[in-house]
XYZ file of C-alpha atoms in Angstrom:
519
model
C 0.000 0.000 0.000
C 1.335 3.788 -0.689
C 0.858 6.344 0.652
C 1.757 10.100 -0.349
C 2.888 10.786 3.202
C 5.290 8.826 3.482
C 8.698 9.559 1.977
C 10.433 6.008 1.391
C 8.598 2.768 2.469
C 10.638 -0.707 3.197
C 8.121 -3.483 3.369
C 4.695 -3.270 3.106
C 2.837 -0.020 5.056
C 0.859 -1.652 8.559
C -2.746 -0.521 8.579
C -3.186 2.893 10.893
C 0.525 3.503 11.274
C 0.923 6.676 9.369
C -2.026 8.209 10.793
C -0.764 7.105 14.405
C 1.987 9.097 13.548
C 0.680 12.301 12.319
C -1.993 12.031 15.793
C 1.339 12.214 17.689
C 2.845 15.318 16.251
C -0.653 17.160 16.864
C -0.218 15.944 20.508
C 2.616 17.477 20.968
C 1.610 20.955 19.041
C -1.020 21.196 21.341
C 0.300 19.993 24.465
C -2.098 17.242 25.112
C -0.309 15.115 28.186
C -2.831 12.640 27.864
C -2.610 12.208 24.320
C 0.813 11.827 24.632
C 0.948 9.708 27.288
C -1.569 7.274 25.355
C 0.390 7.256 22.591
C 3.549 5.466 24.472
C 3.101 1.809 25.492
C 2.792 1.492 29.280
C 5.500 -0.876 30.689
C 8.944 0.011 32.556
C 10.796 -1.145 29.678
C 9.842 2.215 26.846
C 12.544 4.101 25.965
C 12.573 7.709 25.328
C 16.100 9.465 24.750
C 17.450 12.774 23.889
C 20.368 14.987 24.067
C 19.628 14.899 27.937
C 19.652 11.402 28.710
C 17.371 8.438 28.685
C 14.345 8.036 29.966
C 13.218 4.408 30.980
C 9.478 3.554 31.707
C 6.303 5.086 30.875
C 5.962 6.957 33.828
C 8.987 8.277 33.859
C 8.557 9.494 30.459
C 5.044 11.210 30.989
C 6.555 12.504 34.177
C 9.173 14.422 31.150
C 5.907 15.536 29.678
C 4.318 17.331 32.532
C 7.347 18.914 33.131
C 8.292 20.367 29.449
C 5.530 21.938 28.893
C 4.581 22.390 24.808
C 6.927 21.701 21.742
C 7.550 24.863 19.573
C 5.028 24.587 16.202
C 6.858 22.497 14.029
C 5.820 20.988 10.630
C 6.620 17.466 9.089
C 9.268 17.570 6.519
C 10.156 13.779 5.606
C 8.422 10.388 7.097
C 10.163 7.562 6.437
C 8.679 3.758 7.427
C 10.777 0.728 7.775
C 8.171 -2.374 8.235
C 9.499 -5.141 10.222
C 6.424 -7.283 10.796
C 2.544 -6.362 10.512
C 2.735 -5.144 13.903
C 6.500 -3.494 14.281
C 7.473 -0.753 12.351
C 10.493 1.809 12.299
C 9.759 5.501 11.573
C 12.110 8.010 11.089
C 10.986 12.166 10.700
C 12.550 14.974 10.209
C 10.768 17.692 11.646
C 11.132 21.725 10.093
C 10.544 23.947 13.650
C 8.863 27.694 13.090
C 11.995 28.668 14.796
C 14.182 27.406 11.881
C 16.644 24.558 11.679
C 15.434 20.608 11.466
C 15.277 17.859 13.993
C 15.103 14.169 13.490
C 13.147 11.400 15.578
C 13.608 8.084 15.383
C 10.620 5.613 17.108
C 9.899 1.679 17.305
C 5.988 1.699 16.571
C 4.218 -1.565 17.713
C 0.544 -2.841 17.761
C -0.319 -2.520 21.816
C -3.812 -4.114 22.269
C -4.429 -2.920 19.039
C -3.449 0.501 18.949
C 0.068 1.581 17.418
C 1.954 3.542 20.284
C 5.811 4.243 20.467
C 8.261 1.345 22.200
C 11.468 3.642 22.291
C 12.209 7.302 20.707
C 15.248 9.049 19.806
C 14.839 12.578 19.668
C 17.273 14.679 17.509
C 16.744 18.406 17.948
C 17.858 21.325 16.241
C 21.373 22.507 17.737
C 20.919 25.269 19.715
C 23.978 27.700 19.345
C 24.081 28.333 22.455
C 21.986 26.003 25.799
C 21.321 29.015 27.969
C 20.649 26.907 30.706
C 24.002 25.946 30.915
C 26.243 28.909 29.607
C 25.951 32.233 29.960
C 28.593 33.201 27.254
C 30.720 30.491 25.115
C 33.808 30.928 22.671
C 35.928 28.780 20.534
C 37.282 29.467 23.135
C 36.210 32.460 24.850
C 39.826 33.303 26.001
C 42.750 31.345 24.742
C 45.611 29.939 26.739
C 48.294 32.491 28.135
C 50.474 30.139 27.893
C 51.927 26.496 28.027
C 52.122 23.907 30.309
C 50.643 21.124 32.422
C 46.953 22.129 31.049
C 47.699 21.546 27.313
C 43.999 20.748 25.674
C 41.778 21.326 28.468
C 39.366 23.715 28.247
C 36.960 25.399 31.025
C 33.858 26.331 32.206
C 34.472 29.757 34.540
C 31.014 29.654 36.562
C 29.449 33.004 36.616
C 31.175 34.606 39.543
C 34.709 35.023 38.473
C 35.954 38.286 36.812
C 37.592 37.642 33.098
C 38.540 41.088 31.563
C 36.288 42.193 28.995
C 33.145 39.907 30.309
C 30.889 41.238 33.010
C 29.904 38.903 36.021
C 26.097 38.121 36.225
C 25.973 35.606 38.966
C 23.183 33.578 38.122
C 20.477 36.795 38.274
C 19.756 38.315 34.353
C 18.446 42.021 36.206
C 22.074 42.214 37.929
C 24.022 41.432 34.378
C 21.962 43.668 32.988
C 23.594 46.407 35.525
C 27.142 44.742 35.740
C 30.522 46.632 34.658
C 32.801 45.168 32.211
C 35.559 43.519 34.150
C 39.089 45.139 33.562
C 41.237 41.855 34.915
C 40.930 38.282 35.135
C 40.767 36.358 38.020
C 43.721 34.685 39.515
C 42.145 31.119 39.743
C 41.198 31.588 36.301
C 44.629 33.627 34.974
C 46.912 30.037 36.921
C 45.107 27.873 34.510
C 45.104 30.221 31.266
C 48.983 30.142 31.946
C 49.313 26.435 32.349
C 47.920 26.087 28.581
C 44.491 25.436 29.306
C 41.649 27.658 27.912
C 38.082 29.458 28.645
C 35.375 27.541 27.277
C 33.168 29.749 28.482
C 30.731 31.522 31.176
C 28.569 28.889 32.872
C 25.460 29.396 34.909
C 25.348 29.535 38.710
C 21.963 29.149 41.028
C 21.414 32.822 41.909
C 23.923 34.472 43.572
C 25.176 31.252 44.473
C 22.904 31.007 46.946
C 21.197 27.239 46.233
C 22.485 23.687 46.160
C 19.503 22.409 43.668
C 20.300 23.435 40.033
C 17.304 25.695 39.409
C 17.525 28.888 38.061
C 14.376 30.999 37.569
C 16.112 33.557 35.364
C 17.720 31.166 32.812
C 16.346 27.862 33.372
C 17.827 24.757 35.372
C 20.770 22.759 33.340
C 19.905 19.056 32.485
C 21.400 16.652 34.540
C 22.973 14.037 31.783
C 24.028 11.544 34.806
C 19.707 11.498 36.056
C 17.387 12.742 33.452
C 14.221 14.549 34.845
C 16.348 15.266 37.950
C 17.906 18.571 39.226
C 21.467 19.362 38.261
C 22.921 20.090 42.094
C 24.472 23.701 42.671
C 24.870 25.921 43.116
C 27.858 25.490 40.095
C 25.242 23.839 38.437
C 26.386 25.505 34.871
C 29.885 24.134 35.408
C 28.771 20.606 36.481
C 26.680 20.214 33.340
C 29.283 21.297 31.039
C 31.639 18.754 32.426
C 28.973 16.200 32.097
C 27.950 16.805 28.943
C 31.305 16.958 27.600
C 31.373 20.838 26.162
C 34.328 21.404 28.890
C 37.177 19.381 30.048
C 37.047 21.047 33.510
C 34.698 23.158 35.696
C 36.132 26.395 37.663
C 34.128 26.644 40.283
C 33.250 27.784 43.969
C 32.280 25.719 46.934
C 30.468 27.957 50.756
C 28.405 25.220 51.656
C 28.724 22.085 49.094
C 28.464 23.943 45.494
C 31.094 21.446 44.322
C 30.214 18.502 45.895
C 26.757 18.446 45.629
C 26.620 18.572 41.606
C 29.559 16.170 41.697
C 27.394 13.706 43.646
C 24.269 13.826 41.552
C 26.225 14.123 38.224
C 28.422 11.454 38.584
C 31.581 13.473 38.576
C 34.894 14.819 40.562
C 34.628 17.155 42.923
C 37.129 19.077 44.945
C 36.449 21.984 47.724
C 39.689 23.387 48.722
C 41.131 24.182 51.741
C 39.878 27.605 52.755
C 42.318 30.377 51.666
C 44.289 27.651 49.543
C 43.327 29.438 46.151
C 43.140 33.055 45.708
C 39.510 34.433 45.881
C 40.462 37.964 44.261
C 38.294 38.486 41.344
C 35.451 36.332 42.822
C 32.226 38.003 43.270
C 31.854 36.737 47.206
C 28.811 35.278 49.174
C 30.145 34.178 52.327
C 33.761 34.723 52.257
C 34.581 33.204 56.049
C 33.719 29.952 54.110
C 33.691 30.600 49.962
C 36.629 28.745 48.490
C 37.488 27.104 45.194
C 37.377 24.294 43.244
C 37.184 22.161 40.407
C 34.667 19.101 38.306
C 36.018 16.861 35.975
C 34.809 13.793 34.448
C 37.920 11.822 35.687
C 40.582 11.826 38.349
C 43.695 12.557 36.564
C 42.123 15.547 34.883
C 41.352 16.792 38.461
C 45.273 15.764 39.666
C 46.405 17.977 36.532
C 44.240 21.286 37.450
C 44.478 21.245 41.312
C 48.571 20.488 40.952
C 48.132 23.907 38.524
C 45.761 26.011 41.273
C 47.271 25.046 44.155
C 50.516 25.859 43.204
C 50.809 28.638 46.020
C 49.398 26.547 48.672
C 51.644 24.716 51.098
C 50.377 20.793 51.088
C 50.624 18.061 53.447
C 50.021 14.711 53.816
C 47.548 13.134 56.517
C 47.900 10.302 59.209
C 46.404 7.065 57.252
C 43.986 6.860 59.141
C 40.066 7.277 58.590
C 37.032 8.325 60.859
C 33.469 8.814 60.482
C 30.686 10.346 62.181
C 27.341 8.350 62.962
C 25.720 11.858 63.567
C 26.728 13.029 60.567
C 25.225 9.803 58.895
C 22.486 9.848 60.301
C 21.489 12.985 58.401
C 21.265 11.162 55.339
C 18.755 8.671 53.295
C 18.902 5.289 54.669
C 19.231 3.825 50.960
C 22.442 6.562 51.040
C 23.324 4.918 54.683
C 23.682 1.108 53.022
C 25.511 1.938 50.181
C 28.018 4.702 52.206
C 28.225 1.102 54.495
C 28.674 -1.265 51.820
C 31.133 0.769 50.274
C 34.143 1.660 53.109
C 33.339 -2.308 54.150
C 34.409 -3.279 50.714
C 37.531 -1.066 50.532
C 38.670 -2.149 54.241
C 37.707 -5.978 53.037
C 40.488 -5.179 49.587
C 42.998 -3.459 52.020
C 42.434 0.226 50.569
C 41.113 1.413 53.687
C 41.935 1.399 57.078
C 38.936 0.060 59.813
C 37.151 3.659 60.397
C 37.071 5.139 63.988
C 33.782 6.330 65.088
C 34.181 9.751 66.292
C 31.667 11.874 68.164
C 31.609 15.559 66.812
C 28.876 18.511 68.123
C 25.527 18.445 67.744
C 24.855 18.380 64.041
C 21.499 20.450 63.924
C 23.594 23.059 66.255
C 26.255 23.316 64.113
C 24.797 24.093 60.918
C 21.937 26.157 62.868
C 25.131 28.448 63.591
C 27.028 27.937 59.988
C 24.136 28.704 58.346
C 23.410 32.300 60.484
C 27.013 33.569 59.908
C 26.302 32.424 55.962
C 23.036 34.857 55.909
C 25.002 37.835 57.545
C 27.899 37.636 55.140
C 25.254 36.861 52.113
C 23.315 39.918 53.132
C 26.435 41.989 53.167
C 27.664 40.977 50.371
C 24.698 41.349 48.253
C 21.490 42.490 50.594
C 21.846 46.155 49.470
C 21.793 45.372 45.206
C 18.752 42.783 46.474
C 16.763 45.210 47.686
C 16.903 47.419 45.240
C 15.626 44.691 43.045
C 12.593 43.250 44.451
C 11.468 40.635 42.221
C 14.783 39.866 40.453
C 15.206 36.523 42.001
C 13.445 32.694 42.833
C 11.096 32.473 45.517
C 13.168 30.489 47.380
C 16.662 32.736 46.990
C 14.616 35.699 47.801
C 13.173 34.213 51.290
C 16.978 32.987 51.987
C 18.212 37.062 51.501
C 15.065 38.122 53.450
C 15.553 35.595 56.594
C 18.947 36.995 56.203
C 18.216 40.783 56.680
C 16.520 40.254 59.892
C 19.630 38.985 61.672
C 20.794 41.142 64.434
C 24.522 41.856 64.808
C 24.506 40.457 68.751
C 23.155 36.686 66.662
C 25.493 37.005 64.363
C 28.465 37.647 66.657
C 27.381 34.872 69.236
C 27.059 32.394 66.179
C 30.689 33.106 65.194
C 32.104 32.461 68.697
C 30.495 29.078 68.649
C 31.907 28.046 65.544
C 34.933 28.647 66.645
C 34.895 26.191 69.226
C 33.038 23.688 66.452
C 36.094 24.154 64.691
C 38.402 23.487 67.826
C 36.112 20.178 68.325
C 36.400 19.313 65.046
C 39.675 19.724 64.901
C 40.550 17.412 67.773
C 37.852 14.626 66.604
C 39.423 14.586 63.424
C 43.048 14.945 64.113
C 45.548 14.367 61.366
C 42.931 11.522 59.635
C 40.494 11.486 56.494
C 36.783 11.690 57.232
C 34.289 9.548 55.300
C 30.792 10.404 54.873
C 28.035 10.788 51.910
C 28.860 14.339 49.429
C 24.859 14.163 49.778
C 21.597 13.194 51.748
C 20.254 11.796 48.726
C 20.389 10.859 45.022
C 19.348 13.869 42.996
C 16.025 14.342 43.598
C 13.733 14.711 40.533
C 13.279 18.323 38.552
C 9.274 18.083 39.449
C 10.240 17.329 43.426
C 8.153 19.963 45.503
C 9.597 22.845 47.605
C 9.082 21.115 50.437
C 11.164 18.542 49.600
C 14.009 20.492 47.851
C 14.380 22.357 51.569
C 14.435 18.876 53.563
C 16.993 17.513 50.791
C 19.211 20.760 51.407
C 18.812 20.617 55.277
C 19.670 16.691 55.133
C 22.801 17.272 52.556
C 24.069 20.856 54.588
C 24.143 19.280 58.103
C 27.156 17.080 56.398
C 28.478 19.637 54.263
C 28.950 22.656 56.126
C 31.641 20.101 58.431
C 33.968 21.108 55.781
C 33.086 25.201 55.438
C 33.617 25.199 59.707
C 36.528 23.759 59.783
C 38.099 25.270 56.586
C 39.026 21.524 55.333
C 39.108 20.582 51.870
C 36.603 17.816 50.959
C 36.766 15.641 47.559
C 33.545 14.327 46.239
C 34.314 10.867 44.346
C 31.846 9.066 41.974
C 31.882 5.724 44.273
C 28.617 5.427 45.308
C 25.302 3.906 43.462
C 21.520 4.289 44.793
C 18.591 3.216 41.886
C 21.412 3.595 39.132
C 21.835 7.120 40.597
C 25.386 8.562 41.275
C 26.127 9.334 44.914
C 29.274 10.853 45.611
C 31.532 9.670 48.443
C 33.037 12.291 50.464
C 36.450 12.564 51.593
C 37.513 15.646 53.916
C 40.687 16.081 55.137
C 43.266 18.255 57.262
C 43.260 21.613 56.019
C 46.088 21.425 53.386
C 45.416 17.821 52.307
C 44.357 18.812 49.114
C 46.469 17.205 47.016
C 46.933 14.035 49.466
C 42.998 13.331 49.277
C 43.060 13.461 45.337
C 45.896 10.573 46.140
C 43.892 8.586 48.452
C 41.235 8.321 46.461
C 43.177 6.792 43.728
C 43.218 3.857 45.743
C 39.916 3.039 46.033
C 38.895 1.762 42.574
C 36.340 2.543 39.611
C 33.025 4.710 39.961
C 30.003 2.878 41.425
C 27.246 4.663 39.287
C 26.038 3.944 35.504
């Protein structure tokens, strides 16, 4: 049977196929969830895969669906059918968007009680020249190496926060780009790598103001997370992370108050090093808290992260820890119990293979105390920092930012003072329960939680995941996020802080400890 629809035909055309087809794309014109939920066969095993990742299950793909919101008006420009059997067929389009450009879609049709619906899809769109969601500005490269050295070929994503002459620093927030000066020097964290022969891929997002661990970003979108699609990206150097991930940078220069490194390494799958406070130069950094802010790097792999942290932490004097290894059942506690097993399973497999010495228990403050405190002196320093530009600008940020800045404006200088004095003597007790060892613990509460997760639950998951992270800004330690954990098929990092000036020493011990656990 022909048909003039249909551009090339292998086999002989299945009854109702074509017009199955042509249903579909008016779904998705008009944004009709049901529809296009209907018109995908309902069993865990459909496939449904972009440039963002794969989606497995029906639910999880009408889950996508709710999310997205409408496809851009897009007509049909080629149909192509490969018959396999009278109720299996292959169809290929290639779609024309109003926008310009074309995209291609590959789908598995099958008869499902009767009705053809779509087994797996490939979707192909249009390249976007530029994904703001996860750049703000991008080159080929946007600045080239300095010079040569150690950092031949790699190339990096600066997240939005550190000065580059002749760019302007937006920080997440489009109303305070908008208002920004053109920056007459480059930072020195990003000028040490430019040197060492590595180059500026580009500007990458931040969560506003830096002031988020989730990902989102109401002003420019929140970047895909390639390692969980439909979940949140982690930030708040959730532009860098993604750029790393999705391969468009080699490297991701980025900043780390409360977990912004770790927590996108653990729910991307990636490295992740917080350095030891003061250990790289801050100048050129647009601040938020600066008694903790410090920087840091993503890669995809270790030795990548060896190369660039040998290169930034060139200036900072390094030493190596006792071999031995703590952890903190507090601390622990904090975190998911399906996080708990595999955190368990995990340091009893590399003590079983001799990479690991048996962990010491170790009793630090109260947990809810300490962070109570870290995250009062965080709001006072946030507020300074910024408060005066964010109240000039009501509106200009996410709900959620904006309540964080407002909490933080009420804050009366006699709080603020007696929070500082009891971190110092959380940093004293941490100290001494620490010693000269390597703590182990989760880089988060949880897997990354998904992008449709209420508010409610994006505040527990970032109370859960700071009561362990904010250890590290108290204490001023550097902390290494490693891609050794697994929940669900989800990437959970597994933490490693260490004595303040272990840097380099914790990138070493984790060397020993074998492949990533995620995938």
């Amino acid at each position: 049977m022909s048909d003039p629809r249909v551009t090339s035909l292998e086999g002989e055309l299945p009854d109702g196929l074509v017009d199955a087809v042509l249903a579909y794309e008016a779904a998705l014109s008009a944004d009709d969830v049901p529809a296009l939920a209907d018109a995908f066969v309902r069993a865990p095993t459909t496939l449904r895969g972009d440039a963002s990742g794969l989606l497995v299950g029906h639910d999880a793909i009408t889950g996508f669906r709710g999310r997205r919101g409408g496809t851009p008006p897009r007509g049909l420009a080629e149909l192509h059918v490969r018959a396999v059997d009278a109720g299996t067929a292959l169809v290929v389009t290639v779609n024309t968007p109003a926008r310009g450009g074309r995209g291609l879609v590959t789908q598995l049709w099958s008869l499902d009680d009767g009705v053809w619906r779509v087994r797996a899809a490939q979707v192909q769109a249009p390249a976007p020249a530029l994904d703001a969601r996860v750049w703000r500005v991008v080159g080929a490269p946007l600045v080239p190496p300095s010079g040569a050295g150690e950092l031949d070929g790699l190339d990096v994503a600066v997240k939005d926060l550190f000065a580059i002459e002749g760019q302007r620093i937006g920080a997440g927030v489009p109303a305070r780009l908008a208002e920004a000066a053109i920056e007459t020097g480059t930072a020195p964290a990003v000028a040490d790598l430019l040197e060492a022969g590595a180059s500026v891929r580009g500007l990458a997002q931040t969560d506003e103001f830096a002031y988020s661990i989730a990902g989102r970003n109401s002003g420019y979108g929140t970047p895909p997370n390639p390692a969980v699609p439909g979940a949140i990206p982690g930030g708040s150097s959730s532009g860098p992370a993604t750029a790393v991930s999705l391969g468009q940078a080699s490297v991701g220069l980025a900043t780390d108050t409360a977990g912004s490194i770790r927590v996108p390494a653990s729910y991307q799958g990636l490295w992740g090093l917080r350095t030891t406070h003061g250990a790289v130069p801050v100048a050129g950094l647009l601040p938020l808290a600066p008694s903790f802010d410090t920087v840091g790097w993503l890669t995809r792999d270790l030795r990548t992260l060896q190369r660039v942290a040998r290169v930034g932490l060139a200036r900072a004097e390094q030493r190596l820890p006792d071999r031995g290894v703590v952890t903190a059942p507090a601390l622990l506690a904090t975190a998911d119990p399906a996080v708990q097993e595999a955190f368990a399973r995990r340091v009893d497999a590399l003590v079983a293979s001799g990479a690991l010495e048996e962990p010491e228990s170790v009793v630090l403050p109260p947990v809810a105390e300490m962070f109570a405190d870290f995250r009062t002196v965080q709001a006072a320093e946030a507020w300074a920092a910024d408060g005066e530009w964010v109240s000039a600008h009501p509106g200009a940020l996410a709900p959620d930012v904006q309540g964080r800045f407002d909490a933080a404006s009420r804050l009366d200088a006699a709080t603020v003072a007696a929070a500082r004095e009891r971190l110092d003597g959380y940093r004293a007790a941490l100290d001494s329960a620490l010693g000269d060892r390597v703590m182990l613990l989760p880089s988060a509460s949880s897997p990354a939680p998904p992008l449709d997760a209420s508010a409610e639950r994006i505040d527990a998951v970032r109370t859960a995941t700071l009561s362990m992270t904010c250890v590290a800004g108290i204490g001023g330690y550097p902390a290494l996020s490693a891609p050794l954990l697994s929940v669900a098929d989800a990437p959970v990092g597994l933490c490693l802080v260490g004595p303040r000036g272990a840097d380099l020493a914790l990138l070493e011990r984790a060397a020993a400890f074998g492949s990533p656990k995620h995938g």
